[in-house]
GROMACS .gro file of C-alpha atoms in nm:
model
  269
    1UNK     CA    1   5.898  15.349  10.979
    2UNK     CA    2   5.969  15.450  11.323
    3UNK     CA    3   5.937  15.808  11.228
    4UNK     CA    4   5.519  15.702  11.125
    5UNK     CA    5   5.554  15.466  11.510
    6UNK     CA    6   5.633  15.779  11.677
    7UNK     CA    7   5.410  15.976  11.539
    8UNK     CA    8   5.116  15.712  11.628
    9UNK     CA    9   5.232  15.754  11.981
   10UNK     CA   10   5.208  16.079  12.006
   11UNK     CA   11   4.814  16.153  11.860
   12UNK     CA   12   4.718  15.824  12.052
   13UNK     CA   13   4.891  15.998  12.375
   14UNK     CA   14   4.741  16.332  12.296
   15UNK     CA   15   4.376  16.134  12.273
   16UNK     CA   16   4.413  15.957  12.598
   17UNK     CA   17   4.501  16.293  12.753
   18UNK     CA   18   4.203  16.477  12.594
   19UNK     CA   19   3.965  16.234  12.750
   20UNK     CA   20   4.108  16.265  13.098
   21UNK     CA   21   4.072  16.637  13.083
   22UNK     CA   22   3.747  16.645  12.951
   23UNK     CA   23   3.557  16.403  13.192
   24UNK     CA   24   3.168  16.340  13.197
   25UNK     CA   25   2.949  16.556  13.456
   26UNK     CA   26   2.899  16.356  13.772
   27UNK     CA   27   2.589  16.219  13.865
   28UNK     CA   28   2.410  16.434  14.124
   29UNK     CA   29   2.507  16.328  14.471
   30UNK     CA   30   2.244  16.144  14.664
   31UNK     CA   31   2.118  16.333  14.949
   32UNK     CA   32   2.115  16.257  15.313
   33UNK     CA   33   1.743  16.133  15.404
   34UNK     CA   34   1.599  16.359  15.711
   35UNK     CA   35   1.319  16.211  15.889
   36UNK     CA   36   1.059  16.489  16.002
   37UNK     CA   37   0.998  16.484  16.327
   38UNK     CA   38   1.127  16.067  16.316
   39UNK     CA   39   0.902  15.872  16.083
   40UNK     CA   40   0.607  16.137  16.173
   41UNK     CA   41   0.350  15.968  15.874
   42UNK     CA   42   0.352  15.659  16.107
   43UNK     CA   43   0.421  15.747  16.443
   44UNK     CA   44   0.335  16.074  16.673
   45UNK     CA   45   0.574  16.344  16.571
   46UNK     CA   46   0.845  16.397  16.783
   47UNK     CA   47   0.829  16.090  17.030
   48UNK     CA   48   1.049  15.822  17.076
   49UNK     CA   49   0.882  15.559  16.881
   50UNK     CA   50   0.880  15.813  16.600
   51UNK     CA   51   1.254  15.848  16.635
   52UNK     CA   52   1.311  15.481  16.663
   53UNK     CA   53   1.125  15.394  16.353
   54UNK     CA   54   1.274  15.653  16.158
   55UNK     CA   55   1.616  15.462  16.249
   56UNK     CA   56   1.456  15.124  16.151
   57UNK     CA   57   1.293  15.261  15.825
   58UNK     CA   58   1.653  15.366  15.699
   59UNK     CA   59   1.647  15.713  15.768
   60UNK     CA   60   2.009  15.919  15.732
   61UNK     CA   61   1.956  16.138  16.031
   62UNK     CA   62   1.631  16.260  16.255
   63UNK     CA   63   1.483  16.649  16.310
   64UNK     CA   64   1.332  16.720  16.623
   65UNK     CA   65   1.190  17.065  16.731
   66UNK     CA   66   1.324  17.141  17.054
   67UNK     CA   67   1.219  17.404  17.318
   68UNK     CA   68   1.363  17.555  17.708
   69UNK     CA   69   1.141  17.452  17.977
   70UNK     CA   70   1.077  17.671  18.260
   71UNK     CA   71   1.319  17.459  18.470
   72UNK     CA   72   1.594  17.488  18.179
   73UNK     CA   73   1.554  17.151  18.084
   74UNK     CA   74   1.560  17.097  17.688
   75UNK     CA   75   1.219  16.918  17.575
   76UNK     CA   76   1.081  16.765  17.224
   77UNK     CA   77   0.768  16.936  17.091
   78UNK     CA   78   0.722  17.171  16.834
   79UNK     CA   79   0.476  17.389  16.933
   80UNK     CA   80   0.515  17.688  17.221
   81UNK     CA   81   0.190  17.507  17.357
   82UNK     CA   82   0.043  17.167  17.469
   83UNK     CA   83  -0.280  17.209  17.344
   84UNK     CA   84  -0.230  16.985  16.995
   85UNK     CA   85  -0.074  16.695  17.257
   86UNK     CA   86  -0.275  16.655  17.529
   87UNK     CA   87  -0.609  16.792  17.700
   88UNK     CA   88  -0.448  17.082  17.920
   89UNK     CA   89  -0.303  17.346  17.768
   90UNK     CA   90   0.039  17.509  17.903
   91UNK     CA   91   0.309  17.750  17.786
   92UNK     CA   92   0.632  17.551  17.764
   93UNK     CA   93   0.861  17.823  17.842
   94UNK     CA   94   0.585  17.874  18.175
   95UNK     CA   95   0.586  17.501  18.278
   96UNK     CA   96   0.892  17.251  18.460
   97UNK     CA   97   0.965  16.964  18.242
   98UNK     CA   98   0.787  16.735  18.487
   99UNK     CA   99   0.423  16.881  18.451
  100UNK     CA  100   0.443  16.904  18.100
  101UNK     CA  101   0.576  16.512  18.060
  102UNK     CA  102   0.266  16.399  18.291
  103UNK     CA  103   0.002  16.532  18.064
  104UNK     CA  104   0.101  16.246  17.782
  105UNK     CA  105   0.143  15.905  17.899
  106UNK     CA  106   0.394  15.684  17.806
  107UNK     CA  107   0.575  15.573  17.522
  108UNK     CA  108   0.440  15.906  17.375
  109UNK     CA  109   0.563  16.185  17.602
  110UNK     CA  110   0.718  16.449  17.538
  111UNK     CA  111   1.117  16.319  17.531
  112UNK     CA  112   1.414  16.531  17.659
  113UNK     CA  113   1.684  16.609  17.476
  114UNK     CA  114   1.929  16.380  17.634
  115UNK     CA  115   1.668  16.096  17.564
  116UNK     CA  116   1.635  16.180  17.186
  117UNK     CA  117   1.991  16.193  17.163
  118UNK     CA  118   2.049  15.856  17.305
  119UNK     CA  119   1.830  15.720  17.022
  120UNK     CA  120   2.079  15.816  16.699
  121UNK     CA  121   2.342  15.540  16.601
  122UNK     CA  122   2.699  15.643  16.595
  123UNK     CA  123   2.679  15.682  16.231
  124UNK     CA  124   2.363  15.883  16.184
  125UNK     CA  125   2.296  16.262  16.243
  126UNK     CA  126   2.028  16.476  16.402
  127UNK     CA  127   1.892  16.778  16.334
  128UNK     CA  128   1.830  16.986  16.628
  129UNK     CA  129   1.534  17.227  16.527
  130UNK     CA  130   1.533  17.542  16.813
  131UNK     CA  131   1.185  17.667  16.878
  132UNK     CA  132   1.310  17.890  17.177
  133UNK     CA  133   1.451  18.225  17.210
  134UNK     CA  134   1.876  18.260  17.230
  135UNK     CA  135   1.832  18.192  17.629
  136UNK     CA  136   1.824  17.791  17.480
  137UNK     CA  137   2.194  17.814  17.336
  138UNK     CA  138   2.405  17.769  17.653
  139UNK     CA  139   2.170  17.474  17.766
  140UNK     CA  140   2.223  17.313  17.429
  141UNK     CA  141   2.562  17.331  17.409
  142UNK     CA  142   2.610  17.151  17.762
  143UNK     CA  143   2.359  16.870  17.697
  144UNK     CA  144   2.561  16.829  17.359
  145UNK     CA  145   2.861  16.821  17.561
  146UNK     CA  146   2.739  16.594  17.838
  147UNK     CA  147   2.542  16.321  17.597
  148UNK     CA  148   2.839  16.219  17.425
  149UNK     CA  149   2.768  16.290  17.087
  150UNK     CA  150   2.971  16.368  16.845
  151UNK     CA  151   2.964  16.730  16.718
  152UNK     CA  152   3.011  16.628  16.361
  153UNK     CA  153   2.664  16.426  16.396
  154UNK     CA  154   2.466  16.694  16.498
  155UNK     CA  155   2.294  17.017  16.274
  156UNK     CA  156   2.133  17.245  16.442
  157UNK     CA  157   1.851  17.447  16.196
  158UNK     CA  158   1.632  17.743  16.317
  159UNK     CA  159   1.414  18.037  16.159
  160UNK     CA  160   1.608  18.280  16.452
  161UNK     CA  161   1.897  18.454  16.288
  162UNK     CA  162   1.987  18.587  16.664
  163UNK     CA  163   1.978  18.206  16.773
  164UNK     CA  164   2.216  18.095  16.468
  165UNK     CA  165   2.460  18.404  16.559
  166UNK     CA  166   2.460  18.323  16.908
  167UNK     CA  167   2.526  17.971  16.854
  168UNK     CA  168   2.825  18.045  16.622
  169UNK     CA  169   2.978  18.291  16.825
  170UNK     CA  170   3.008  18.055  17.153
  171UNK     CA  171   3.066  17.724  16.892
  172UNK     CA  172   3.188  17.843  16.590
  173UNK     CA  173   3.206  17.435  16.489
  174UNK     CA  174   2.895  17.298  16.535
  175UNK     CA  175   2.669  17.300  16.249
  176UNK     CA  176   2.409  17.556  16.181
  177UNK     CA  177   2.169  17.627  15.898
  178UNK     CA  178   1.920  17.878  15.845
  179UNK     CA  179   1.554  17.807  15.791
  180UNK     CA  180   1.353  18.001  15.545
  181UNK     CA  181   1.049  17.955  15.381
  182UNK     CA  182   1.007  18.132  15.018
  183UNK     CA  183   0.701  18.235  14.902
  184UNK     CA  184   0.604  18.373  14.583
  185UNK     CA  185   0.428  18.763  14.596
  186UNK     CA  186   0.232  18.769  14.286
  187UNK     CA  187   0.259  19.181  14.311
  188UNK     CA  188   0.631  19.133  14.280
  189UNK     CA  189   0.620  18.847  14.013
  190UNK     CA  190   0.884  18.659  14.246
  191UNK     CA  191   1.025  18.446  14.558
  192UNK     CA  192   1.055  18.635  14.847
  193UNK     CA  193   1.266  18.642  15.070
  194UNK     CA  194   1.518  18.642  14.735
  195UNK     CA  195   1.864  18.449  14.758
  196UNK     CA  196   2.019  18.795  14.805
  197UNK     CA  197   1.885  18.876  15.079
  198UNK     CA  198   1.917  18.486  15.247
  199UNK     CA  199   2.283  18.533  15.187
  200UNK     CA  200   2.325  18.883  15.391
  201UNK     CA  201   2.181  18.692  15.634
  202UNK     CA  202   2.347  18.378  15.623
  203UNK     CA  203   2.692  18.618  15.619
  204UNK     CA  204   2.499  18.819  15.929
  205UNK     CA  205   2.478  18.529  16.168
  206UNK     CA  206   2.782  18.308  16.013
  207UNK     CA  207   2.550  17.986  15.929
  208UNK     CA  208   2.694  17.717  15.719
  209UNK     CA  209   2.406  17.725  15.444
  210UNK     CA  210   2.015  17.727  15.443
  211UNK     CA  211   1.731  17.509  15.438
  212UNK     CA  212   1.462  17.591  15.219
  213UNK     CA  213   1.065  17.529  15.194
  214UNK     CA  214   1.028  17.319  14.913
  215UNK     CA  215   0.805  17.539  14.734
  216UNK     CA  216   0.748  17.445  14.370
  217UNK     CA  217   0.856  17.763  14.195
  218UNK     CA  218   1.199  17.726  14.396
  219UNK     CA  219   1.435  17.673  14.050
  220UNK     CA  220   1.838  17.616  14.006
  221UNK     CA  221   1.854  18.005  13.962
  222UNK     CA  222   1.700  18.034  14.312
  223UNK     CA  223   1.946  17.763  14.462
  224UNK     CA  224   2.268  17.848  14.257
  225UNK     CA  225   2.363  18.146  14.457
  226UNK     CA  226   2.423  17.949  14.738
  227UNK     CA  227   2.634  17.671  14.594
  228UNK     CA  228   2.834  17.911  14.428
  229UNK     CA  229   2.927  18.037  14.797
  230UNK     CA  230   3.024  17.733  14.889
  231UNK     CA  231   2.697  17.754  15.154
  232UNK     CA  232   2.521  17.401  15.203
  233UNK     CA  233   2.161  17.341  15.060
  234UNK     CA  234   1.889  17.157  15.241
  235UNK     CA  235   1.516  17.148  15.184
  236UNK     CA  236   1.194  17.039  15.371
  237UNK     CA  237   0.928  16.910  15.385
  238UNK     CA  238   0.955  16.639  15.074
  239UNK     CA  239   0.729  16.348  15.070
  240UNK     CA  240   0.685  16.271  14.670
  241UNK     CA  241   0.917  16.112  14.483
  242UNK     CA  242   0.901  16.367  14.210
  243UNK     CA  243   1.033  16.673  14.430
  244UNK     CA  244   1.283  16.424  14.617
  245UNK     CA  245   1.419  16.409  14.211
  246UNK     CA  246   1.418  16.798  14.140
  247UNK     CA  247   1.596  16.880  14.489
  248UNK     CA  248   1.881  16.608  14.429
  249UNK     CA  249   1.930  16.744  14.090
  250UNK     CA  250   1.922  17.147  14.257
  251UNK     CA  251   2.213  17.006  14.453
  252UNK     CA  252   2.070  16.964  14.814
  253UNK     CA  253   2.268  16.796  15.058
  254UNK     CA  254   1.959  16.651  15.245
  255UNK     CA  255   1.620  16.609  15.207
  256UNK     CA  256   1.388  16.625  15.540
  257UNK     CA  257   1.084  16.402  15.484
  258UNK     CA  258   0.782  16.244  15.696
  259UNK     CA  259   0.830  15.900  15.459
  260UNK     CA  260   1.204  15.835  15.462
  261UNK     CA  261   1.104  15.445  15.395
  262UNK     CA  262   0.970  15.600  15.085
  263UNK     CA  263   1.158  15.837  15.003
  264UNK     CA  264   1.517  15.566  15.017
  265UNK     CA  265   1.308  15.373  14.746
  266UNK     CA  266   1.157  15.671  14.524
  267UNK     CA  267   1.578  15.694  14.547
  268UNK     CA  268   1.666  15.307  14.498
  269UNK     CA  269   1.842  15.354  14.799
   0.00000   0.00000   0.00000
């Protein structure tokens, strides 16, 4: 009898310990929600009531696009000129930060840096977006410094592998990612530029992982590669539900978006 008892407990044990070893896949984690230039469906992109409603519409973390004045003064706008903004046209890298805030009026100038910064909660992130040439990374890194931010909230993202290399080399800590934007060559049959080739650069300029166009085509044998270095995975721009699903399932770790107050519910966040 206690031979048979014994015997029980050791196939029940060996069942229990089966189970444990053989757990169920884990749901996808839910990615970080990235408002696109702030809430930029229902505000001017990149102003401070854009920002601010982002924050208020649940967003995760804000992306700004961020150039160098001619004074060296750090500005929010995302193209090289005024034109799409206001009725005079000027070079940003050509114009002090004063002339080119006059030509929008209030609330809906063109914020600083500093004054973007001062909008994120001590618990969200942003995403600093560099539009300039390298001659913007020692200016960043001070008004990081000076703001009082902490370094783990802030990503900085550009297209410039020389601006990403830079960066890393004088703050090896602070977040980087490298833009890219896939598109498919119908000669070739395929997505270029192909993960390969995003990886010798992401190895190149030492970012921490890539963020990706959300082009349709993009698939888990696309986005694999980079997991499987241990590289992180964002995407942009998603605004419908149905891609916000597909990119959480490829992995990503955030998903930048002009409708985060749609996107958290397309989410059931």
């Amino acid at each position: 009898m206690l031979s048979r008892f014994n015997t029980l407990i050791f196939f029940s044990t060996l069942a229990y310990l089966s189970m444990q070893a053989s757990p169920t896949s884990p749901a996808p984690q839910l990615p970080l929600i990235v408002a696109h230039r702030g809430a930029s469906a229902d505000a001017p992109e990149n102003t401070l009531p854009a920002f601010r409603l982002a924050w208020k519409q649940g967003a995760d973390a804000i992306e700004g696009d961020f150039h160098l004045t001619r004074d060296k003064r750090i500005i929010c706008i995302h193209n090289s000129t005024t034109g799409k903004y206001a009725n005079k046209s000027l070079t940003v890298r050509k114009t002090k930060l004063a002339d080119l805030q006059a030509l929008v009026p209030a609330p809906h100038q063109f914020p600083t840096l500093a004054e973007v910064i001062a909008t994120v909660p001590p618990d969200k992130k942003l995403y600093i977006e560099i539009k300039s040439s390298r001659q913007i990374v020692r200016p960043l890194l001070k008004e990081i410094d000076a703001s009082g931010i902490s370094p783990q909230q802030v990503v900085v993202i550009a297209f410039s592998g020389r601006v990403i290399k830079k960066l890393k080399s004088q703050r090896p800590s602070l977040k980087a990612v490298l833009l890219a934007t896939p598109r498919y060559r119908s000669k070739a049959r395929t997505l270029e530029p192909a993960p390969e080739q995003l990886l010798e650069a992401i190895k190149r300029t030492g970012a921490d992982g890539v963020s990706l166009y959300a082009h349709p085509d993009i698939d888990a044998a696309y986005t694999q590669p980079f997991l499987d270095a241990g590289l992180e995975l964002h995407v942009w721009t998603v605004d419908a539900p149905e891609t916000a699903k597909k990119w959480t399932d490829l992995g990503a770790l955030s998903l930048t978006t002009n409708k985060p107050a749609t996107l958290r519910q397309s989410l059931g966040l």
